[in-house]
Tab-separated table of N, CA and C in Angstrom:
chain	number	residue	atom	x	y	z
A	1495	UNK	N	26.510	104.092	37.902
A	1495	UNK	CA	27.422	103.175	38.558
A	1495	UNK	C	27.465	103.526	40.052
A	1496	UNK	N	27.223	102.587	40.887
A	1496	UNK	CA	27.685	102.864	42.360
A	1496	UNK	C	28.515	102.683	42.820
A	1497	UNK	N	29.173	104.106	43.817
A	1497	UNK	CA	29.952	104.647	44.159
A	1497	UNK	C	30.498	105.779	43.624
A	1498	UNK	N	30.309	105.521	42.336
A	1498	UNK	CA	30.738	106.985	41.113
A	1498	UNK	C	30.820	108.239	41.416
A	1499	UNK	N	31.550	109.175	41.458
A	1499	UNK	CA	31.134	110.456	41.553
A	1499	UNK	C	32.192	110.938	40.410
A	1500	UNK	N	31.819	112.366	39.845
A	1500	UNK	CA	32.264	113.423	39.016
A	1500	UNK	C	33.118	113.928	39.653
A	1501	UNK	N	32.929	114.643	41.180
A	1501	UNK	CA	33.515	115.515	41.586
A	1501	UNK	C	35.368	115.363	41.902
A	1502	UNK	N	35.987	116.341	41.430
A	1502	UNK	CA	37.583	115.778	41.789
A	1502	UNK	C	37.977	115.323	43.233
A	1503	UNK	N	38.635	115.139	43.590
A	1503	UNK	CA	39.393	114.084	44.851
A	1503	UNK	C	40.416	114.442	45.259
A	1504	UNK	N	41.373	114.978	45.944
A	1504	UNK	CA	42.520	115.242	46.525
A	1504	UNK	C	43.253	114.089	46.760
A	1505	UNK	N	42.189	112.808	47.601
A	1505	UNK	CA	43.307	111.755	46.958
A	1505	UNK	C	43.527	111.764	48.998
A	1506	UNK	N	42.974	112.239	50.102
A	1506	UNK	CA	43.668	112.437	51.338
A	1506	UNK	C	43.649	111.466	52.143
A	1507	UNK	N	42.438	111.020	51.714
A	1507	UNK	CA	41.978	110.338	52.943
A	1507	UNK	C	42.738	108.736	53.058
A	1508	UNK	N	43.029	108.093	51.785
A	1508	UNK	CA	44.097	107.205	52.236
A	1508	UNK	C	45.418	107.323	53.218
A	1509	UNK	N	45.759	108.646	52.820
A	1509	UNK	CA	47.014	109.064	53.338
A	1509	UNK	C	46.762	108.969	54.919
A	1510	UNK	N	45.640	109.718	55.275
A	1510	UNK	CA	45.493	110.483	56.787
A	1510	UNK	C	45.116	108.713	57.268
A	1511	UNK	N	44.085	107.813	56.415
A	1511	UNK	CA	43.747	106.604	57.217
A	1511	UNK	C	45.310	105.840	57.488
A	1512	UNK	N	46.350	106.022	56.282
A	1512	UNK	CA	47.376	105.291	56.996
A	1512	UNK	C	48.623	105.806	57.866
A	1513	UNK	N	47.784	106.965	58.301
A	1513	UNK	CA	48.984	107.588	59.190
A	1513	UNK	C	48.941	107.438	60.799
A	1514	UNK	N	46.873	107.507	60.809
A	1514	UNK	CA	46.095	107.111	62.132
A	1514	UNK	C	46.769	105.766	62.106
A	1515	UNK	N	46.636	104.402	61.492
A	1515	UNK	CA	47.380	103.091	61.459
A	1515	UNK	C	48.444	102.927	61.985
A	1516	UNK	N	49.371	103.789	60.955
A	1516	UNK	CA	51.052	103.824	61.201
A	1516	UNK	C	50.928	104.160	63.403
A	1517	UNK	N	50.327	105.100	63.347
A	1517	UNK	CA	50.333	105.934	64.902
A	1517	UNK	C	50.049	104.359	66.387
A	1518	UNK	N	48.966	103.949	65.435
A	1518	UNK	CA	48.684	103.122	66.420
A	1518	UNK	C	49.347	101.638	66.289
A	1519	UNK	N	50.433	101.464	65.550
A	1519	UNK	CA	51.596	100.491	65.101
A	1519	UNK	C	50.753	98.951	64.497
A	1520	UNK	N	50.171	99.805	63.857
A	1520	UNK	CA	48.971	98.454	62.997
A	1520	UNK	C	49.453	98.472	61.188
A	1521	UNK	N	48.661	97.919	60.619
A	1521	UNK	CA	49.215	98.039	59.432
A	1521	UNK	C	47.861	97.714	58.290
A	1522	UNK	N	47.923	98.728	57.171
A	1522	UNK	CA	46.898	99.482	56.140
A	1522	UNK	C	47.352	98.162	54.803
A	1523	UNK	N	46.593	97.308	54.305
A	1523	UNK	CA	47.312	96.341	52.998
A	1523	UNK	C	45.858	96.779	52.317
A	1524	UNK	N	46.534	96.884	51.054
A	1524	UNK	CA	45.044	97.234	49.543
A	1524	UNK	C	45.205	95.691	48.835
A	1525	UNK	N	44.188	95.556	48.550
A	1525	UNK	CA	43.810	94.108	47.512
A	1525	UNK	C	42.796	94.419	46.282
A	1526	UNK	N	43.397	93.899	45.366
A	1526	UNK	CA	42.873	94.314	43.913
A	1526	UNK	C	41.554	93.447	44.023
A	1527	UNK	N	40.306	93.825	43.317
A	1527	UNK	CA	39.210	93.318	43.618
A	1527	UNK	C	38.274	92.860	42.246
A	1528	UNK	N	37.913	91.726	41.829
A	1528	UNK	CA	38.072	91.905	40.874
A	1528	UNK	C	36.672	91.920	40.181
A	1529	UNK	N	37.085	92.447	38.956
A	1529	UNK	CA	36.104	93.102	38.224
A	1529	UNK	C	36.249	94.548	38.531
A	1530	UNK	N	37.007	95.217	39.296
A	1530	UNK	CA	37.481	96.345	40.010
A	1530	UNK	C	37.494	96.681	41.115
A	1531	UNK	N	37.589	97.756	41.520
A	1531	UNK	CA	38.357	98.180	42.656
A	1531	UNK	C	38.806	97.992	43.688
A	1532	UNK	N	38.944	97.750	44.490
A	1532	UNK	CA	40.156	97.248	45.921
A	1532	UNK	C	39.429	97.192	47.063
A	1533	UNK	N	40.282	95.837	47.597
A	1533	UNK	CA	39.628	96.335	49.327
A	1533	UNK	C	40.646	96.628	50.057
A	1534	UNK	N	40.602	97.166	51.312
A	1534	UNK	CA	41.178	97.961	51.961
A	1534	UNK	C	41.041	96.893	53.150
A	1535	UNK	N	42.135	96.521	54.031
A	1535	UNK	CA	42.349	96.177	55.313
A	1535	UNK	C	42.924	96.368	56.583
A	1536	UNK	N	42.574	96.758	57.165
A	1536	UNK	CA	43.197	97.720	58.639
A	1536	UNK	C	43.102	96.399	59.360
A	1537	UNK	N	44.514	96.317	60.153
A	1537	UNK	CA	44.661	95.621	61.574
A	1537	UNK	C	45.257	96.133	62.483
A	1538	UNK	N	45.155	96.112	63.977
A	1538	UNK	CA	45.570	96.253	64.728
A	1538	UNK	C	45.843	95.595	66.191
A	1539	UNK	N	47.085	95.681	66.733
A	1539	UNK	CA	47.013	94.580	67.076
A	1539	UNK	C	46.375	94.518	68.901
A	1540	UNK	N	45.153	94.461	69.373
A	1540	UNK	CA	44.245	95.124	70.102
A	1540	UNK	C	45.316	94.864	71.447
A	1541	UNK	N	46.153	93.888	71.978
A	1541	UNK	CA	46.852	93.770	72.826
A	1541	UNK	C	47.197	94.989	73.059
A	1542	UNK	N	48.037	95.847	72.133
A	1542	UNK	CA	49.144	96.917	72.133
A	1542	UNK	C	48.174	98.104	72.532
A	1543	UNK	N	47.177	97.880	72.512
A	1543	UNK	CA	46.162	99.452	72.602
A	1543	UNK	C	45.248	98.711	74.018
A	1544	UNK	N	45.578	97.674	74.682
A	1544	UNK	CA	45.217	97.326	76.360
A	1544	UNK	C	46.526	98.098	76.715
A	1545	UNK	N	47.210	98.039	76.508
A	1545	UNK	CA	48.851	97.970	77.598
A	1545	UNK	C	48.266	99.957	77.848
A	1546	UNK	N	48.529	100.225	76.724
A	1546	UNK	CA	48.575	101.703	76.738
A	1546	UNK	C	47.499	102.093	77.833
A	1547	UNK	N	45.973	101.486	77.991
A	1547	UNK	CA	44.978	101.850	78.499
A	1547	UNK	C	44.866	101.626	79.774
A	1548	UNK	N	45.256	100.199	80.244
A	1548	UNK	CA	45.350	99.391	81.545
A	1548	UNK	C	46.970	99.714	81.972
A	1549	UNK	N	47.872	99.844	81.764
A	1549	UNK	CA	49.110	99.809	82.033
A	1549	UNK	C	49.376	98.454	82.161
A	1550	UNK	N	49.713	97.734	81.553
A	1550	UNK	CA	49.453	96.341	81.356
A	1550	UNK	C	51.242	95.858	81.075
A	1551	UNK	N	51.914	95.525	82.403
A	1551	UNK	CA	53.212	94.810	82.091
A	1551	UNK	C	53.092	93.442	81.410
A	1552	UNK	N	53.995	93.135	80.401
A	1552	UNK	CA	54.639	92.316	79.850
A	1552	UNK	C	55.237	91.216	80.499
């Protein structure tokens, strides 16, 4: 099966991807996929990460 592995998982890397998200005030949504497993969607909202870079008033 692809993607499969044996080896155990800690399970982290969701956590740490939605914390980088949370940081940059974007937002992490899972979608059931079917026949199995999920997709994963990251947005962000690219305006909010100019301001920070350019100093960009409102």
């Amino acid at each position: 099966m692809a993607g499969y592995s044996s080896k155990e998982h800690f399970g982290l890397g969701l956590c740490i991807a939605y914390e980088i998200v949370k940081l940059h005030k974007g937002t992490l949504t899972v979608k059931d996929t079917a026949g199995g497993g999920a997709t994963f969607v990251i947005a962000l909202n690219i305006f909010l990460l100019f301001i920070g870079k350019y100093n960009v008033n409102r």
